[in-house]
PDB file of C-alpha atoms in Angstrom:
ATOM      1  CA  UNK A 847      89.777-116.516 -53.456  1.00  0.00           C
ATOM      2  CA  UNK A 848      90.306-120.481 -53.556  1.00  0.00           C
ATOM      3  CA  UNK A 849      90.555-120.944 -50.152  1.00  0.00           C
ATOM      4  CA  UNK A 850      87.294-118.732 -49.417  1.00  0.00           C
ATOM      5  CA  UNK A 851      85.052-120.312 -51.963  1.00  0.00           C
ATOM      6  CA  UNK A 852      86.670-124.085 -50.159  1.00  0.00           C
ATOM      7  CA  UNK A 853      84.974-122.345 -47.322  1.00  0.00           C
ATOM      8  CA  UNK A 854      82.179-121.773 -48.632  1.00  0.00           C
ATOM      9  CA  UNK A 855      81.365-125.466 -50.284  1.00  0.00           C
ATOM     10  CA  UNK A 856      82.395-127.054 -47.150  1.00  0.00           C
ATOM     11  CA  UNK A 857      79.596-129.612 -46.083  1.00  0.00           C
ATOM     12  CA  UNK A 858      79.810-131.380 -42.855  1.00  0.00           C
ATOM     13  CA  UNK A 859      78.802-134.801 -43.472  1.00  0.00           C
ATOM     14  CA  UNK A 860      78.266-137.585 -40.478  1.00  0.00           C
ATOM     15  CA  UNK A 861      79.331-140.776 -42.284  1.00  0.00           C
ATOM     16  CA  UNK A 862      82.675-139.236 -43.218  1.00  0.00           C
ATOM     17  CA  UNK A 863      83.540-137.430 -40.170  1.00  0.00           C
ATOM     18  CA  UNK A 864      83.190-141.055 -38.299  1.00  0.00           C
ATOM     19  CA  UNK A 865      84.947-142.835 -41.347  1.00  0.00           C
ATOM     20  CA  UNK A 866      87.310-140.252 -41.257  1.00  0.00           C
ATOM     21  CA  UNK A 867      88.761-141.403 -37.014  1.00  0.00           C
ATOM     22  CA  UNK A 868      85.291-139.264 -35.497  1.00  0.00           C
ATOM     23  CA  UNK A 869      85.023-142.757 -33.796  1.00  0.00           C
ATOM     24  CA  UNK A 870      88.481-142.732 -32.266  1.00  0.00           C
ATOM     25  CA  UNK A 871      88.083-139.263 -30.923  1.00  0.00           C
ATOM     26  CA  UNK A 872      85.228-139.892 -28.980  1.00  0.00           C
ATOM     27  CA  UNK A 873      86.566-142.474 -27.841  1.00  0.00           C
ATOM     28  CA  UNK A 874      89.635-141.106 -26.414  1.00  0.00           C
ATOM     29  CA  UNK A 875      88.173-138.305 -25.451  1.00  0.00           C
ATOM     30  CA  UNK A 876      86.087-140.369 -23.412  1.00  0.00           C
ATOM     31  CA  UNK A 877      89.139-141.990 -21.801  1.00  0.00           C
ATOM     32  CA  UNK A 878      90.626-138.087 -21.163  1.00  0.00           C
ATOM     33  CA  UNK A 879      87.076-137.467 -19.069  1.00  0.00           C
ATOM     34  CA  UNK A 880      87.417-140.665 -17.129  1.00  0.00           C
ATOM     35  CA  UNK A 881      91.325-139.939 -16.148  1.00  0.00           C
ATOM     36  CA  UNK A 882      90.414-136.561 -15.364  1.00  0.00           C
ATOM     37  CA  UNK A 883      86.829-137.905 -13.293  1.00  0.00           C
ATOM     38  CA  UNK A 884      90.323-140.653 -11.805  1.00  0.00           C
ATOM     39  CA  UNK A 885      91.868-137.769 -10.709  1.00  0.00           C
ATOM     40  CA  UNK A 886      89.131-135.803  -9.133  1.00  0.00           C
ATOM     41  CA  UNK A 887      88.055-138.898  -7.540  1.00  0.00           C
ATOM     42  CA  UNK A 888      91.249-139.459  -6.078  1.00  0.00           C
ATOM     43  CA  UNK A 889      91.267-135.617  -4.655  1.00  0.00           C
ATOM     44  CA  UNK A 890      87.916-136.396  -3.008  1.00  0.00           C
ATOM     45  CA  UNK A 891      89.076-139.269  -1.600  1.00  0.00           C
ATOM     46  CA  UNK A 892      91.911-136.945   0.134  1.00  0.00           C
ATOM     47  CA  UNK A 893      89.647-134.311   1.214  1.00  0.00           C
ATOM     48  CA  UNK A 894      87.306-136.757   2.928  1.00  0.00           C
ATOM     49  CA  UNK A 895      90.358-137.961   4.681  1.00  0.00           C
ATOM     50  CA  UNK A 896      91.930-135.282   5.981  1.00  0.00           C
ATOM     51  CA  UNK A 897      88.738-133.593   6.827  1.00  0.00           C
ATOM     52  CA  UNK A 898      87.703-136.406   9.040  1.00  0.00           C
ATOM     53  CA  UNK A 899      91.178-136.755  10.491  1.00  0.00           C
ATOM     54  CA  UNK A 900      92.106-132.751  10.859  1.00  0.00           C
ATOM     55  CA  UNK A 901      89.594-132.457  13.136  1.00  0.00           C
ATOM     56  CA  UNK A 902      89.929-135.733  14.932  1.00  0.00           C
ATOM     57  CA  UNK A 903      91.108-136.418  18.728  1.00  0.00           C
ATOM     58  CA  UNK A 904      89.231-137.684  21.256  1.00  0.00           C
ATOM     59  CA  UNK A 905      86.163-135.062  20.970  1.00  0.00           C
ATOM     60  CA  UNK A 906      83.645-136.669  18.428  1.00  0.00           C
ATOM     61  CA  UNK A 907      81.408-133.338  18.905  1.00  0.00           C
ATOM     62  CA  UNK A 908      84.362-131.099  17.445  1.00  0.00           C
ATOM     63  CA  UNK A 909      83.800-133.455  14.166  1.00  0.00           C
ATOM     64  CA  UNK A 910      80.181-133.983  14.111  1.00  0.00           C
ATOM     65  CA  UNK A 911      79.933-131.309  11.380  1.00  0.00           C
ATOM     66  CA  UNK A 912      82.796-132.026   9.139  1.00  0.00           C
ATOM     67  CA  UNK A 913      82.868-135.876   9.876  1.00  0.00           C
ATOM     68  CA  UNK A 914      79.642-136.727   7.892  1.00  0.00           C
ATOM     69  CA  UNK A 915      80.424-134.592   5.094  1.00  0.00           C
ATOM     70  CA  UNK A 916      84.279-136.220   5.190  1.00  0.00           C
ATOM     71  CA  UNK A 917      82.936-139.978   5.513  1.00  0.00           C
ATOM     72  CA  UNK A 918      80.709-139.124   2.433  1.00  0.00           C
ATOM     73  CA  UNK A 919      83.300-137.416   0.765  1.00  0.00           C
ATOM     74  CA  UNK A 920      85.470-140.761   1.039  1.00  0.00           C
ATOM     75  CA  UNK A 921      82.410-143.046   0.142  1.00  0.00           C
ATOM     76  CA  UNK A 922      81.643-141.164  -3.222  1.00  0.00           C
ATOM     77  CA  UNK A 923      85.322-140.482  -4.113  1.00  0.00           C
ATOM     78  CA  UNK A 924      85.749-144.617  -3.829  1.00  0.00           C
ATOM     79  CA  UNK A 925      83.239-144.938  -6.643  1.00  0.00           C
ATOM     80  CA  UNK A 926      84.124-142.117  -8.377  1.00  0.00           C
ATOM     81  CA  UNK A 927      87.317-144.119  -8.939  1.00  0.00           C
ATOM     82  CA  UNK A 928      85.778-147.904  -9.701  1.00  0.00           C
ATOM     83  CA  UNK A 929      83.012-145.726 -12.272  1.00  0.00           C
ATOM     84  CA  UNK A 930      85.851-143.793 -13.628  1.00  0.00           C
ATOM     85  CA  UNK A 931      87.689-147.033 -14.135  1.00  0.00           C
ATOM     86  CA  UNK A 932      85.477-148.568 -15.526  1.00  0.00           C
ATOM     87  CA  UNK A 933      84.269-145.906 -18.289  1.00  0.00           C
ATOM     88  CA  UNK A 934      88.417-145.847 -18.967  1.00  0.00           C
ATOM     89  CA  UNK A 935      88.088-150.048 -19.225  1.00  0.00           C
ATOM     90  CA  UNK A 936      84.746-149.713 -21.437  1.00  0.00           C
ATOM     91  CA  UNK A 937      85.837-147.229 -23.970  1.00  0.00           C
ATOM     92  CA  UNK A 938      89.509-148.860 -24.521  1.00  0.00           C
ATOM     93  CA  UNK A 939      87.948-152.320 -25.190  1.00  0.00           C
ATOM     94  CA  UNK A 940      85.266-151.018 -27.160  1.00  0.00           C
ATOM     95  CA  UNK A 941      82.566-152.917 -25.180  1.00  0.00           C
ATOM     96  CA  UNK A 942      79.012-151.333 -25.505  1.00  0.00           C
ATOM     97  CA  UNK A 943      77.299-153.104 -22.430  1.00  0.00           C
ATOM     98  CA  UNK A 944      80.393-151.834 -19.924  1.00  0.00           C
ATOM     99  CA  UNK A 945      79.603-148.193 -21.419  1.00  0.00           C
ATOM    100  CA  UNK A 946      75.372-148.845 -20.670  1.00  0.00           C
ATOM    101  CA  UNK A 947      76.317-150.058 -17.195  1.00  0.00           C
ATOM    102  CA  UNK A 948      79.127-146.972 -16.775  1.00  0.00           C
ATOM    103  CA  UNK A 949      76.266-144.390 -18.195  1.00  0.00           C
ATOM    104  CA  UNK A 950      73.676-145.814 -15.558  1.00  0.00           C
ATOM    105  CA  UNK A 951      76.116-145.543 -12.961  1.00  0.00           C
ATOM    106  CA  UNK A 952      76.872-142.333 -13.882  1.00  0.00           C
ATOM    107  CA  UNK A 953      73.879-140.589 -13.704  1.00  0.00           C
ATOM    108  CA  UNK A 954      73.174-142.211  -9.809  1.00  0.00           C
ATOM    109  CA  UNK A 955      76.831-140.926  -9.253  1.00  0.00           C
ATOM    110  CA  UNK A 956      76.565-137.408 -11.107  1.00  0.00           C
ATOM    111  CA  UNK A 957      73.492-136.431  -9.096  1.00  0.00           C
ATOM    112  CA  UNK A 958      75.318-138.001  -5.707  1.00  0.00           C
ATOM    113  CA  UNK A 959      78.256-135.399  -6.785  1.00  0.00           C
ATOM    114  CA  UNK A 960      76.365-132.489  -6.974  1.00  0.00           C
ATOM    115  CA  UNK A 961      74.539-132.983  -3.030  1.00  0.00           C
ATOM    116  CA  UNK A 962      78.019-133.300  -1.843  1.00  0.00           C
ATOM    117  CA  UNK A 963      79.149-130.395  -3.576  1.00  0.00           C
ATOM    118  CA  UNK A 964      76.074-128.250  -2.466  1.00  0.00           C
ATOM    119  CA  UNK A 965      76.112-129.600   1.214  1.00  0.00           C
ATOM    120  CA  UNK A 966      79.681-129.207   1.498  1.00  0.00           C
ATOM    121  CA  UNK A 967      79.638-125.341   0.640  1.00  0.00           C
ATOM    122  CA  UNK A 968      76.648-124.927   2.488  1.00  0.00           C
ATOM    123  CA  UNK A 969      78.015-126.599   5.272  1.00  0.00           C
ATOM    124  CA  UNK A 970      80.929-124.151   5.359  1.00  0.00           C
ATOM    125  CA  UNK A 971      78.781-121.233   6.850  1.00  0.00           C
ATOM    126  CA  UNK A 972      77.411-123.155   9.607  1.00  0.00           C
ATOM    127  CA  UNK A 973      81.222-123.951  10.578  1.00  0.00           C
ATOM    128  CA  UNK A 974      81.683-121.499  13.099  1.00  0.00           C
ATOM    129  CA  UNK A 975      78.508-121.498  15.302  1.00  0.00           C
ATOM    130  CA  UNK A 976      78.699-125.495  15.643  1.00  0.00           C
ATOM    131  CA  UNK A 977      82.642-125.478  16.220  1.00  0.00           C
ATOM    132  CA  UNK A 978      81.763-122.695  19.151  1.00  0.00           C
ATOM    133  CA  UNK A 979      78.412-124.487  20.380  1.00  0.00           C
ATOM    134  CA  UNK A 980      80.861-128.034  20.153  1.00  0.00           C
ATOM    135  CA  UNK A 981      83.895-126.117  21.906  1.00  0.00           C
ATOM    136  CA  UNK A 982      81.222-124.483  24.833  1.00  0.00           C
ATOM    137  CA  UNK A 983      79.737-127.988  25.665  1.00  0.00           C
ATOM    138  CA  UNK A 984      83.168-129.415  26.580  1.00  0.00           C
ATOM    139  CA  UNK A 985      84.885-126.671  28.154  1.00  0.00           C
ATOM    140  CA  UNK A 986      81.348-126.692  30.538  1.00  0.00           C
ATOM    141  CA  UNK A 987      81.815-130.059  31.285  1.00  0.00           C
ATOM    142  CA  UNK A 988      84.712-129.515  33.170  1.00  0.00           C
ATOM    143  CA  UNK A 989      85.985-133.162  32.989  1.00  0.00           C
ATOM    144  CA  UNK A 990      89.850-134.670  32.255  1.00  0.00           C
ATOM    145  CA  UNK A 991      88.353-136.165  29.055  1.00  0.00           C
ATOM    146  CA  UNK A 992      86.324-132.809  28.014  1.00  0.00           C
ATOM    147  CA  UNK A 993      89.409-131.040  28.672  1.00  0.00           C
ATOM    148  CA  UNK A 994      92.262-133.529  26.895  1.00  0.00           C
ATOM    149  CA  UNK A 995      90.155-133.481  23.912  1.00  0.00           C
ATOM    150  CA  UNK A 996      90.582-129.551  24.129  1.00  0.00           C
ATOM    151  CA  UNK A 997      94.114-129.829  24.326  1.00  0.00           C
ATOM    152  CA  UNK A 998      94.297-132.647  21.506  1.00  0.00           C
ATOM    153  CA  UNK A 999      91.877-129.794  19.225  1.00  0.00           C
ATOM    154  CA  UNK A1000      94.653-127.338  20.039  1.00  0.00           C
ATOM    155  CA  UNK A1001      97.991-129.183  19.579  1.00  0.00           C
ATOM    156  CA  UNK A1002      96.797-130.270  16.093  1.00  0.00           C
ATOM    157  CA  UNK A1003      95.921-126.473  14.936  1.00  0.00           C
ATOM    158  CA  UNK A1004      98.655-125.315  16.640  1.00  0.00           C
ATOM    159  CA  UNK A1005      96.310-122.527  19.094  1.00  0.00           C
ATOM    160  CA  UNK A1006      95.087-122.032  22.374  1.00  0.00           C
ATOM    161  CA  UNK A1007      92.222-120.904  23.276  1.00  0.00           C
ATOM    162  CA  UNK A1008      88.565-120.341  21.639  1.00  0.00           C
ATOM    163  CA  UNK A1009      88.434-117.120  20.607  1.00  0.00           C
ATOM    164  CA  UNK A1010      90.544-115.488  22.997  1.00  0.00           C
ATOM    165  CA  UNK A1011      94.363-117.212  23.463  1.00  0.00           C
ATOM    166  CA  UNK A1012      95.011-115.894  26.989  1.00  0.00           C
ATOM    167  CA  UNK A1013      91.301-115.403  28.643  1.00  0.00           C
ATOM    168  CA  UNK A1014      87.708-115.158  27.681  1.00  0.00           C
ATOM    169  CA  UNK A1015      84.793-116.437  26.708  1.00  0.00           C
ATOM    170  CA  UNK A1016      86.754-119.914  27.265  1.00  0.00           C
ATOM    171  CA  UNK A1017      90.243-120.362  28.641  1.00  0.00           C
ATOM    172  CA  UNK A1018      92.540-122.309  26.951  1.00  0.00           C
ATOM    173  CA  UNK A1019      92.996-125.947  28.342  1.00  0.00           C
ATOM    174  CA  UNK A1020      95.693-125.717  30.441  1.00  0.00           C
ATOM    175  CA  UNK A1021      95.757-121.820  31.278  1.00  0.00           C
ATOM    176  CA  UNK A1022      99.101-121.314  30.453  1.00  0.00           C
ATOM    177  CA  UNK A1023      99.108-123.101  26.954  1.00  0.00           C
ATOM    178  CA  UNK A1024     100.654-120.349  25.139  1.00  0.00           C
ATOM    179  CA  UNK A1025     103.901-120.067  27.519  1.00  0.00           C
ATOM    180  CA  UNK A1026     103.540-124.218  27.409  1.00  0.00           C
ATOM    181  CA  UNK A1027     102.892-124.494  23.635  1.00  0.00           C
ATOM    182  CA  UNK A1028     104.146-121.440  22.393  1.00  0.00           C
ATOM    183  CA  UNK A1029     100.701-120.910  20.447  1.00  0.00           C
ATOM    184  CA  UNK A1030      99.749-117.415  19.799  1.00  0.00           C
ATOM    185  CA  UNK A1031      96.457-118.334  17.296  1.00  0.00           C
ATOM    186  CA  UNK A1032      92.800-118.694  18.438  1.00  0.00           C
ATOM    187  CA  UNK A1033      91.457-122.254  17.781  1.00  0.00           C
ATOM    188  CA  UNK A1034      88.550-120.360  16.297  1.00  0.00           C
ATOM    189  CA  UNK A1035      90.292-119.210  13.396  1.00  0.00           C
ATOM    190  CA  UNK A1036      92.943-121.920  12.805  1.00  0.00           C
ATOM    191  CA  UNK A1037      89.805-124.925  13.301  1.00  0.00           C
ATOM    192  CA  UNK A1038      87.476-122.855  11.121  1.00  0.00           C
ATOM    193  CA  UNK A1039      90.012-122.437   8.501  1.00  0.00           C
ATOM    194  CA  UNK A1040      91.374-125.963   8.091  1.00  0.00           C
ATOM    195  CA  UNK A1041      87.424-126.936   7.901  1.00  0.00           C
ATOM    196  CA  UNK A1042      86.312-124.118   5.497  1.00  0.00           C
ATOM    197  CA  UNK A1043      89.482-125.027   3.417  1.00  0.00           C
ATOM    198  CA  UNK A1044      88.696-128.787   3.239  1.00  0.00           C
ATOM    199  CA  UNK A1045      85.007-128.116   2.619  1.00  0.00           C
ATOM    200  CA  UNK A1046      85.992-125.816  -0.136  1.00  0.00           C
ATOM    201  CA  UNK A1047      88.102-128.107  -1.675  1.00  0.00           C
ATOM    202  CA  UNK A1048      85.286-130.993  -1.193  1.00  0.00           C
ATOM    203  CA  UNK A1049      82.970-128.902  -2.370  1.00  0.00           C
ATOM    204  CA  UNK A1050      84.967-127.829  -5.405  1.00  0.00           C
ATOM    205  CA  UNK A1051      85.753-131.063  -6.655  1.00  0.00           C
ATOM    206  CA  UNK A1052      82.037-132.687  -6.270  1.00  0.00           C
ATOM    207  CA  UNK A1053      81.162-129.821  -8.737  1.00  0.00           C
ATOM    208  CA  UNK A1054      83.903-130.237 -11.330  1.00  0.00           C
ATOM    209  CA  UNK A1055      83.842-134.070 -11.303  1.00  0.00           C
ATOM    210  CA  UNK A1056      79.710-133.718 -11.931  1.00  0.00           C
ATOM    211  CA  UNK A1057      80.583-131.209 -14.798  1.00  0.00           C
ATOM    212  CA  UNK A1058      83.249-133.600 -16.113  1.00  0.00           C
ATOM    213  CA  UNK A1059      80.779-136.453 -15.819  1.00  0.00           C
ATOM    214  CA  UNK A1060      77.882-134.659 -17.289  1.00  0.00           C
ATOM    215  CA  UNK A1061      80.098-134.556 -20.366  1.00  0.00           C
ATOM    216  CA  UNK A1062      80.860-137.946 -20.029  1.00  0.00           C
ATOM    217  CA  UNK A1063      77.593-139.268 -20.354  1.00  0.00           C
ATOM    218  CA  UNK A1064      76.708-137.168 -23.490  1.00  0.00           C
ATOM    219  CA  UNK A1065      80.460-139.046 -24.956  1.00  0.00           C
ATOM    220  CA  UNK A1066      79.687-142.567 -23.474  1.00  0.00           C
ATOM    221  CA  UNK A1067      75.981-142.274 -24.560  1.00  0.00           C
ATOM    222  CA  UNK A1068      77.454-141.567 -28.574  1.00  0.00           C
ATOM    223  CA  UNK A1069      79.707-143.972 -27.908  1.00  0.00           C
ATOM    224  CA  UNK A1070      77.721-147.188 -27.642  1.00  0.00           C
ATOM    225  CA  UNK A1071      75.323-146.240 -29.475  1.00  0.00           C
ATOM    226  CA  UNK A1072      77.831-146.322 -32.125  1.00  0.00           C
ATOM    227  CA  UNK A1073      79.301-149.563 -31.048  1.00  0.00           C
ATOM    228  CA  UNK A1074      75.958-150.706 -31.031  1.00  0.00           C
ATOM    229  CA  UNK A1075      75.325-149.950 -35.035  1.00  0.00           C
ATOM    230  CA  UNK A1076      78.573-151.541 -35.767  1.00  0.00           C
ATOM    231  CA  UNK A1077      77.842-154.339 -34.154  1.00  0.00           C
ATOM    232  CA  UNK A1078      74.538-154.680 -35.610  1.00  0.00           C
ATOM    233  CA  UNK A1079      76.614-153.831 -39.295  1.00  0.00           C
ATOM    234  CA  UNK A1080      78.629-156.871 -38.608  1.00  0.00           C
ATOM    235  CA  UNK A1081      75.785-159.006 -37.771  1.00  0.00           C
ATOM    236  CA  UNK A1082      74.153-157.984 -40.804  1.00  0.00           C
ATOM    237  CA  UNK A1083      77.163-158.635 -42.985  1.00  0.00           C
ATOM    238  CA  UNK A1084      77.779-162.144 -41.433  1.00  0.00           C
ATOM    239  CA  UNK A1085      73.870-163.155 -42.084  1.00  0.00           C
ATOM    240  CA  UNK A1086      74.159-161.591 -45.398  1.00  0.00           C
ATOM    241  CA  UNK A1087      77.602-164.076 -46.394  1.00  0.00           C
ATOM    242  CA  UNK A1088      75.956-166.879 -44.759  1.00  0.00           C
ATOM    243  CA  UNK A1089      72.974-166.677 -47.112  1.00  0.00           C
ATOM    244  CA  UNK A1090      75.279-166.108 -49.911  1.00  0.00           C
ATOM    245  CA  UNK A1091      76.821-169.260 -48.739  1.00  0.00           C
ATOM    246  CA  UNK A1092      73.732-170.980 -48.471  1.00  0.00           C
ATOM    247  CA  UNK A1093      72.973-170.095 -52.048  1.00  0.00           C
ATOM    248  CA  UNK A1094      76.388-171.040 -53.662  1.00  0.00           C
ATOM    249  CA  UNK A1095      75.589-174.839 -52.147  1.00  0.00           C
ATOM    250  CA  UNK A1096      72.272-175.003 -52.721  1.00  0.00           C
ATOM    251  CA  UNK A1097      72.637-173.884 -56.278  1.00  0.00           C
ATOM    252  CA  UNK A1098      75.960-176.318 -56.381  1.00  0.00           C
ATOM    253  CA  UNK A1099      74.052-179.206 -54.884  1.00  0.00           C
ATOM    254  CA  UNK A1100      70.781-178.893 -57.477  1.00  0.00           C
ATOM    255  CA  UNK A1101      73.683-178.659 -60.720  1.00  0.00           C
ATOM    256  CA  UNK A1102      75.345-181.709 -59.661  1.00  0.00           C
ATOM    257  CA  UNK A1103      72.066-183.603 -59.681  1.00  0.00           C
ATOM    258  CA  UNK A1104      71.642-182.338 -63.456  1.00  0.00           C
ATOM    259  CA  UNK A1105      74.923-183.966 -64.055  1.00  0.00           C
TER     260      UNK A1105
END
């Protein structure tokens, strides 16, 4: 069969398959990476956020846990996007020292990625004992500002009450916050859930932008190294003409002083 013994000849050759727009496909798949690392960066950014605001108020213990991982979230989701921007500004301009400064960068940022990632889901089974140890210190207090920031924690999850909405362990702040509020939920579960859900979704994208990126630096390390050869090529080529140059009036110069 023609098309089987085609098959069967077929070589795979390096020079051709970059002569033949290998080059270009790196490179914009290089650019896809870095709008999808954009993206991801962007999401982190949100995460950190909301996690740090979610859980806000006037009680800094109720956000102890998620407020480090949310201020780190924002921090690394911020250079996500200037890294990310510039791998997408390196690769579209063809400039090799851009794409050595974006690969350094990236392998501080990759492994930066990854702790976040791991901390963040790790994180997310210590939730509930340090939300309860958090929620017993200020209810024992038994101040106004202990107890507003208990109110604040339950108007923005919309519950009442630790565990318990109407009574025990801890009462809500006021007593009667479900007639008041009209809250039926436990703070336990609605707090917990927000926090699992934004650690989760922290967590989640530190891992797929470090996978993304991973692949990145194998693309952005082909990629100037390529730029690199052609740029030594032209160099090459330019010496080489300006010998040839060099020659031509050289030889020019020694016929006319034969004539």
């Amino acid at each position: 069969m023609p098309f089987m013994s085609n098959l069967s000849t077929f070589t795979f050759n390096k020079e051709t398959f970059w002569a033949a727009g290998g080059f270009m496909f790196i490179k914009n798949l290089l650019l896809f990476i870095n709008f999808l690392s954009l993206l991801a960066g962007i999401i982190l950014i949100g995460g950190g956020v909301y996690l740090g605001t979610s859980a806000g108020g006037s009680n800094g213990e109720l956000i102890s846990l998620s407020g480090t991982i949310g201020t780190a979230a924002i921090v690394i989701g911020v250079i996500v996007t200037v890294v990310s921007f510039l791998g997408c500004f390196g690769a579209a301009n063809e400039k090799g020292m851009l794409l050595k400064t974006y690969f350094a960068l990236l392998i501080i940022l990759v492994i930066l990625e990854l702790s976040v990632g791991i901390a963040a889901y790790t994180k997310r089974s210590a939730i509930g004992d340090t939300l309860k140890d958090a929620w017993s210190d200020a209810y024992s207090k038994n101040t106004n500002a202990s107890h507003q920031a208990l109110v604040q924690v339950e108007i923005t999850f919309s519950c009442c009450g630790y565990t318990l909405a109407n009574g025990q362990p801890f009462e809500p702040v006021p007593t009667d916050c479900v007639t008041l509020f009209g809250f039926t939920d436990t703070c336990a579960e609605a707090v917990q859930g927000s926090l699992r859900g934004s650690l989760g979704a922290i967590g989640g994208a530190g891992v797929v932008i470090g996978v993304i990126e991973l692949v990145g630096l194998i693309f952005s390390a082909i990629l100037f190294r390529k730029i690199s050869q052609r740029e030594q090529a032209a160099g090459s080529l330019l010496n080489e003409a300006w010998r040839i140059n060099r020659q031509k009036i050289t030889y020019g110069y020694q016929n006319y002083q034969y004539v």
